Amino acid sequence: MESIEHILENEILPKVTKPLRYVGNEHNSIKKNWEEVKLRFLFAFPDLYEVGMSHLGLRILYHLVNEKSEYLMERVFAPWTDLEAILRQENIPLFSLESWRPLTDFDCIGFTLQYEMSYTNILNMLELGKIPLKTGGRDETYPLIIAGGPCAGNPEPLAEFIDVFVIGEGEEVILEMLDVIARHHEVFGKNREKNKLLETLASLEGLYVPSFHQTTHKDKRIVKRVVKDLDESYFPLKPIVPYMEIVHDRIMLELFRGCTRGCRFCQAGMIYRPVRERSGDVLREQARQLVKNTGYNEISLTSLSTSDYSGIAELTKSLLDVYEKQKIGLSLPSLRVDSFSVDLAQQVQRVRKTGLTFAPEAGTQRLRDVINKNVTEENLLEVAEAAFCAGWTHIKLYFMIGLPTETMEDIEGIAELAYKVLRRGIEINREKKRGKQPRITVSVSSFVPKAHTPFQWEAQDPMELLMEKQQYLKKRLKDKRISYNYHEAKLSFLEAVFARGGRELSDVLLAAWKEGCEFDSWTEHFRFDKWLKAFAKAGVDPMKIANKPGDIDTVLPWEHIDYGVSKRYLWEEREKAYGMKTTSDCRYEKCWDCGVCSGLDVKLSIKNEKGGRECGNQN
Amino acid sequence: MVIRIKYSKTEEGRFLSHLDLMRTMERAFRRAGLPLAFSEGFNPHPKVSFASALAVGVTSEGEYLDVELQEEISIEEIKERLGEALPSGLVVLGIKEVRERKKSLTALINIARYNIRVPLEDSVKDEEIFEAIEQLRQASEIYVTRSGKRGTRQVDIKQGIFRIEGKIADSNLELRADLQTGSEGNVKPAEVLAALDRQGRIFSGKQPRIHRVGLFIIERGEVMTPMEC
Ligand code: SF4
C-alpha cells in the first residue's frame, strides 16, 4: 500500500492546477513535532490558498499560536474543484498543508468568516474532512469547530454547524481559549465531556456557544474582545512567504485598527471601534524586520483608511528614505477623497502605472449626507484635478446603489459625477498638451444591510430594482473613455439574506450545499437557481429577510452579540440619516458616545501627535 | 560582480513554476542581504538570468542562474548567506564568479540530461518497449504538436534527441535521455514520452517522474558544465 502522502504527491498533485496551493513548505512556515505539543489547531480558510494567504488575520493567529511551544497551528484552504473531484473519487480526506494530516487528527478547527458567500465552502470542507456537519452529530471524538471574523457579527445562520464563535479580535482570546481546552484535556482526558468544555468556554468573554442559546435575545450578551494598545499587541515579524503569487503578495504593515468616519452602511467602521493606532517608531522597526525576514519588494500600509493615520506623511517619508534605494516600494490601499491623499500617492508611486481609486459612494450630496460620507462634489473634482495634473490618466470611482432613501435622481447623479470627472480630465490633458485620453472606471456595488450598523434595520432594494438601476447606468455611461462594472444583484441579495437572517438559514445552507453550491463568490460557480431550490426546500422566504425593513422594536437575530456600539446609538444614527444630518469623526471633533470606549474600557488612541491623544474631546 | 549559481530543485520545490522560481530567488537574495543590481528605467528589474526553464513537477540537481550583484562579496559568504535564505525547495550546489561573460547562459547551454521513470502498462511486453525505443532512435523524423500564441503547429524533434537509453525495473521504464535545450531549440521530456507511448499501449497513464540531472555545453565534441567555462 502506498501512503496517502505518496499518492498525493506523485499521482494527484501533478494533475491539478496550481499544486502549490496544497503543498506548504513555504519560507517561514512552521512544521512542529506533533508529539511535543498539547494541542493541534487547524486554521481553515473557506476559499482558495491565494485568497486566504492574503489575509492579515491568518498571518497574525498562525504565528501567535506557533510561537507557543505547547501548541501548534496548521492551515487548510478550500481545494479547487479539480482537486475536490479527485479527493472524492479516491476517497482521500482533506488534509492540512503542513503535515498533510486529515482534519480529524486535529483538536480544534477554526474557520474564518470573511464573507457570507463562503459559507457553503465551510460545509464542503467539513464534509471533505469526514466531519459531521451539524454540532449535534459530532461527539467528543471530533475536533471542536470554531469560527470567528467579521461575519461572526451575525453568527446565527451558522449556529447549527459551529461549536464556538469568537466575537471580536481573535488574537486577544485565542491563547486563553487554547489554555482552557488544554486544561480540560488534562483533567478529563482528550475527547471527553464535550459539554463541560463548552460550558467553560462559554464563560470566557467573547466566546459564544450557540447550542446554549436557543432563544437568543433573552440570553446573556456576548461582548467582543478588543485589543487595547496596538503597540503592545502581537504582530508577526516572520510571516510566511508563499512560493506562488497570492492576491496581496507583499508586506502588510498595519497602521491602525478601526475607523470612525462613521459611514452608516459600513460594518467594519462599527465593529472595529475605536481607532487604535500603532506608533511610527514601532511601525518603522516592524518594517525593517519584515523586509529582512521576507524579502518582499513592496510594503503595503494597511488600515481601513490609510490617509487618516495621524503620522502618515512622516511615516511614508521615512520609509521611502530607507527603502527606495533598495527598490522596495510602498502602496496605500485605501485613500480618502482629498488632495492630501493625491500628494501621498504621488510620493509613493513614482511610476503612475496603476489608477487611483476613490469612493464617493453616492451620486448626490443629499444621499452622501444620508450615508454620512463626508465628501463633497468639490472635494472629488479637486482630487480628480490634482490626480490628472500629477500625471494619472486613470481614475476609478466606487459607488453603491440601493442605499436607503435613494431615488433615480441619485442614480443619475452617479453618471453626472463620472462625466464631470471625465471632463476635468479632458481639460487638463488639453492644457498640458497630452495626447492621451483620460479613463474613468465606475464600479458599482449594491447596498447590503449589515448587522451592527445604523442601516441594520433597512430593507435591501428588490433585486429587480437593483438591476434596473444597474441597467440605467449602463445606458448612461456609454462612453469609450468610461468603463462601467457592477456586482451581480443576485449575489448581493443572498449576501443580505445571510447578513440579516437567523438560525432558520442553517437548513437553507445545508440544502444549497447538497444541491452542489460551492465557491459562490466565483461567478463561474454561482448557481442562483440552486439557491432558490434550497430556500423552497427549507421553507424559508428569502425576500422576507432581505427586503423587509425593521424598526427599533424588531428583535434582531444578533441581538445578543455586542460589539460595544449601543443599539441606541445605531438607531440615533439611523434617525440622523433620514434627517440628512451628518456625524463628525470622533477623532477630530467630539465624542458621540457610541458606547464602545466606556462600555469596553478601551480608548481612542492617536499615537503620532505631541504627547499622543486618547479620546477626542470626550468629557 | 556577476556570479553563476548551480542549484537543485528538490522534491519540495518541484511544483514551482518558472515565475514562482524567479520571485523566490529575488526574495531570497533580499533576505540574504545580497544587493541585486537592477536595470535602469521606470520599471527596474533585477539583473538575473536563468539557463533554462524547468517544467512544473520536474526535480533537478543541475540548474543554473547568473546574477549581478551591486557589491563585491566573497563567494564563500554568498554561498552561506544565500543557502540560509532559500526555502527548502531550492538548494545551492555551487557558486563561481563570472569575470567575462561572452554569451548568456541560455545561449551557452545546449544539452539537458534527464532521468525519467514511467509506470508501464501491465500487459506490455519488454520486447515491444525496446522496439519502441529502437524505432525512436532510427526514425528520420518525429513530429509532435506544439501549441503557441498563434495556434498549434507540427515540429520535428528528432534532431533534438541526442541520446536515449532505457531499462525496465519493477514495471517501470527507466530512461536516460539527452535532449536539446538552450536558445537553438528545446525538446521536452513529455514530448519524447508521448512519441514512445504508441497511442497509450506502453505506459500505464500514471504520472511519470522526471528528474533533470543537469545542463551541459557540448562544443567540438567536448562536454562541459556551465561551471567549467
Ligand atoms: S465612544 Fe466616542 S471616542 Fe470612542 S469610538 Fe465611540 S464616538 Fe469615538
PDB file of C-alpha atoms in Angstrom, chain A residues 93-188:
ATOM      1  CA  PRO A  93      -9.835  13.101   3.221  1.00  0.00           C
ATOM      2  CA  LEU A  94      -8.977  16.794   3.006  1.00  0.00           C
ATOM      3  CA  PHE A  95      -5.566  17.393   4.592  1.00  0.00           C
ATOM      4  CA  SER A  96      -3.573  20.185   6.225  1.00  0.00           C
ATOM      5  CA  LEU A  97      -0.744  21.949   4.399  1.00  0.00           C
ATOM      6  CA  GLU A  98       1.983  21.458   6.985  1.00  0.00           C
ATOM      7  CA  SER A  99       1.840  17.799   7.904  1.00  0.00           C
ATOM      8  CA  TRP A 100      -0.684  16.538   5.345  1.00  0.00           C
ATOM      9  CA  ARG A 101      -2.864  15.169   8.095  1.00  0.00           C
ATOM     10  CA  PRO A 102      -6.620  14.768   7.779  1.00  0.00           C
ATOM     11  CA  LEU A 103      -8.877  17.270   9.541  1.00  0.00           C
ATOM     12  CA  THR A 104      -9.994  14.688  12.085  1.00  0.00           C
ATOM     13  CA  ASP A 105      -6.456  14.481  13.538  1.00  0.00           C
ATOM     14  CA  PHE A 106      -6.752  17.999  14.963  1.00  0.00           C
ATOM     15  CA  ASP A 107      -8.165  19.056  18.339  1.00  0.00           C
ATOM     16  CA  CYS A 108      -9.764  22.235  17.023  1.00  0.00           C
ATOM     17  CA  ILE A 109     -10.535  23.669  13.621  1.00  0.00           C
ATOM     18  CA  GLY A 110     -11.078  27.401  13.327  1.00  0.00           C
ATOM     19  CA  PHE A 111     -12.872  28.803  10.293  1.00  0.00           C
ATOM     20  CA  THR A 112     -12.586  32.456   9.442  1.00  0.00           C
ATOM     21  CA  LEU A 113     -15.769  34.162   8.291  1.00  0.00           C
ATOM     22  CA  GLN A 114     -14.760  36.944   5.918  1.00  0.00           C
ATOM     23  CA  TYR A 115     -17.777  36.974   3.617  1.00  0.00           C
ATOM     24  CA  GLU A 116     -21.172  35.318   3.683  1.00  0.00           C
ATOM     25  CA  MET A 117     -20.782  33.700   0.299  1.00  0.00           C
ATOM     26  CA  SER A 118     -18.031  31.437   1.611  1.00  0.00           C
ATOM     27  CA  TYR A 119     -20.400  29.549   3.922  1.00  0.00           C
ATOM     28  CA  THR A 120     -21.092  26.660   1.559  1.00  0.00           C
ATOM     29  CA  ASN A 121     -17.341  26.103   1.354  1.00  0.00           C
ATOM     30  CA  ILE A 122     -17.259  25.604   5.119  1.00  0.00           C
ATOM     31  CA  LEU A 123     -19.755  22.764   4.881  1.00  0.00           C
ATOM     32  CA  ASN A 124     -17.892  21.328   1.935  1.00  0.00           C
ATOM     33  CA  MET A 125     -14.565  21.381   3.746  1.00  0.00           C
ATOM     34  CA  LEU A 126     -16.044  19.725   6.832  1.00  0.00           C
ATOM     35  CA  GLU A 127     -17.516  17.012   4.703  1.00  0.00           C
ATOM     36  CA  LEU A 128     -14.302  16.522   2.739  1.00  0.00           C
ATOM     37  CA  GLY A 129     -12.654  16.191   6.136  1.00  0.00           C
ATOM     38  CA  LYS A 130     -15.169  13.473   7.047  1.00  0.00           C
ATOM     39  CA  ILE A 131     -16.590  15.514   9.906  1.00  0.00           C
ATOM     40  CA  PRO A 132     -20.366  15.521  10.528  1.00  0.00           C
ATOM     41  CA  LEU A 133     -21.714  18.945   9.624  1.00  0.00           C
ATOM     42  CA  LYS A 134     -24.082  19.673  12.480  1.00  0.00           C
ATOM     43  CA  THR A 135     -22.855  20.155  16.028  1.00  0.00           C
ATOM     44  CA  GLY A 136     -25.406  17.613  17.223  1.00  0.00           C
ATOM     45  CA  GLY A 137     -23.879  14.936  15.011  1.00  0.00           C
ATOM     46  CA  ARG A 138     -20.379  15.358  16.401  1.00  0.00           C
ATOM     47  CA  ASP A 139     -19.424  13.597  19.594  1.00  0.00           C
ATOM     48  CA  GLU A 140     -16.255  14.361  21.560  1.00  0.00           C
ATOM     49  CA  THR A 141     -14.045  12.346  19.240  1.00  0.00           C
ATOM     50  CA  TYR A 142     -14.355  15.010  16.568  1.00  0.00           C
ATOM     51  CA  PRO A 143     -12.401  18.254  16.577  1.00  0.00           C
ATOM     52  CA  LEU A 144     -14.037  21.281  18.147  1.00  0.00           C
ATOM     53  CA  ILE A 145     -15.297  23.558  15.362  1.00  0.00           C
ATOM     54  CA  ILE A 146     -14.678  27.244  15.986  1.00  0.00           C
ATOM     55  CA  ALA A 147     -15.379  30.299  13.846  1.00  0.00           C
ATOM     56  CA  GLY A 148     -14.570  33.985  14.008  1.00  0.00           C
ATOM     57  CA  GLY A 149     -14.113  37.056  11.841  1.00  0.00           C
ATOM     58  CA  PRO A 150     -16.399  39.920  10.800  1.00  0.00           C
ATOM     59  CA  CYS A 151     -19.330  37.712   9.749  1.00  0.00           C
ATOM     60  CA  ALA A 152     -19.498  36.325  13.282  1.00  0.00           C
ATOM     61  CA  GLY A 153     -21.367  39.607  13.881  1.00  0.00           C
ATOM     62  CA  ASN A 154     -24.399  37.618  12.847  1.00  0.00           C
ATOM     63  CA  PRO A 155     -23.457  34.034  13.726  1.00  0.00           C
ATOM     64  CA  GLU A 156     -26.961  32.596  13.607  1.00  0.00           C
ATOM     65  CA  PRO A 157     -27.010  31.244  10.008  1.00  0.00           C
ATOM     66  CA  LEU A 158     -24.059  29.017  11.001  1.00  0.00           C
ATOM     67  CA  ALA A 159     -25.234  28.277  14.548  1.00  0.00           C
ATOM     68  CA  GLU A 160     -26.055  24.638  13.847  1.00  0.00           C
ATOM     69  CA  PHE A 161     -22.618  23.865  12.419  1.00  0.00           C
ATOM     70  CA  ILE A 162     -20.226  25.719  14.696  1.00  0.00           C
ATOM     71  CA  ASP A 163     -19.456  24.779  18.318  1.00  0.00           C
ATOM     72  CA  VAL A 164     -17.937  28.077  19.407  1.00  0.00           C
ATOM     73  CA  PHE A 165     -17.868  31.555  17.843  1.00  0.00           C
ATOM     74  CA  VAL A 166     -15.210  34.116  18.668  1.00  0.00           C
ATOM     75  CA  ILE A 167     -16.607  37.650  18.802  1.00  0.00           C
ATOM     76  CA  GLY A 168     -14.108  40.440  18.244  1.00  0.00           C
ATOM     77  CA  GLU A 169     -10.370  40.413  17.737  1.00  0.00           C
ATOM     78  CA  GLY A 170      -9.092  36.836  17.762  1.00  0.00           C
ATOM     79  CA  GLU A 171      -5.557  37.498  18.939  1.00  0.00           C
ATOM     80  CA  GLU A 172      -6.995  38.734  22.240  1.00  0.00           C
ATOM     81  CA  VAL A 173      -8.648  35.462  23.099  1.00  0.00           C
ATOM     82  CA  ILE A 174      -7.153  32.559  21.170  1.00  0.00           C
ATOM     83  CA  LEU A 175      -4.424  31.650  23.671  1.00  0.00           C
ATOM     84  CA  GLU A 176      -6.835  31.912  26.571  1.00  0.00           C
ATOM     85  CA  MET A 177      -9.154  29.587  24.713  1.00  0.00           C
ATOM     86  CA  LEU A 178      -6.391  27.085  23.978  1.00  0.00           C
ATOM     87  CA  ASP A 179      -5.297  27.129  27.618  1.00  0.00           C
ATOM     88  CA  VAL A 180      -8.823  26.253  28.662  1.00  0.00           C
ATOM     89  CA  ILE A 181      -9.039  23.401  26.174  1.00  0.00           C
ATOM     90  CA  ALA A 182      -5.616  22.062  27.158  1.00  0.00           C
ATOM     91  CA  ARG A 183      -6.548  22.168  30.832  1.00  0.00           C
ATOM     92  CA  HIS A 184      -9.789  20.375  30.087  1.00  0.00           C
ATOM     93  CA  HIS A 185      -7.845  17.615  28.335  1.00  0.00           C
ATOM     94  CA  GLU A 186      -5.557  17.297  31.336  1.00  0.00           C
ATOM     95  CA  VAL A 187      -8.421  16.994  33.789  1.00  0.00           C
ATOM     96  CA  PHE A 188     -10.902  14.907  31.814  1.00  0.00           C
TER      97      PHE A 188
END
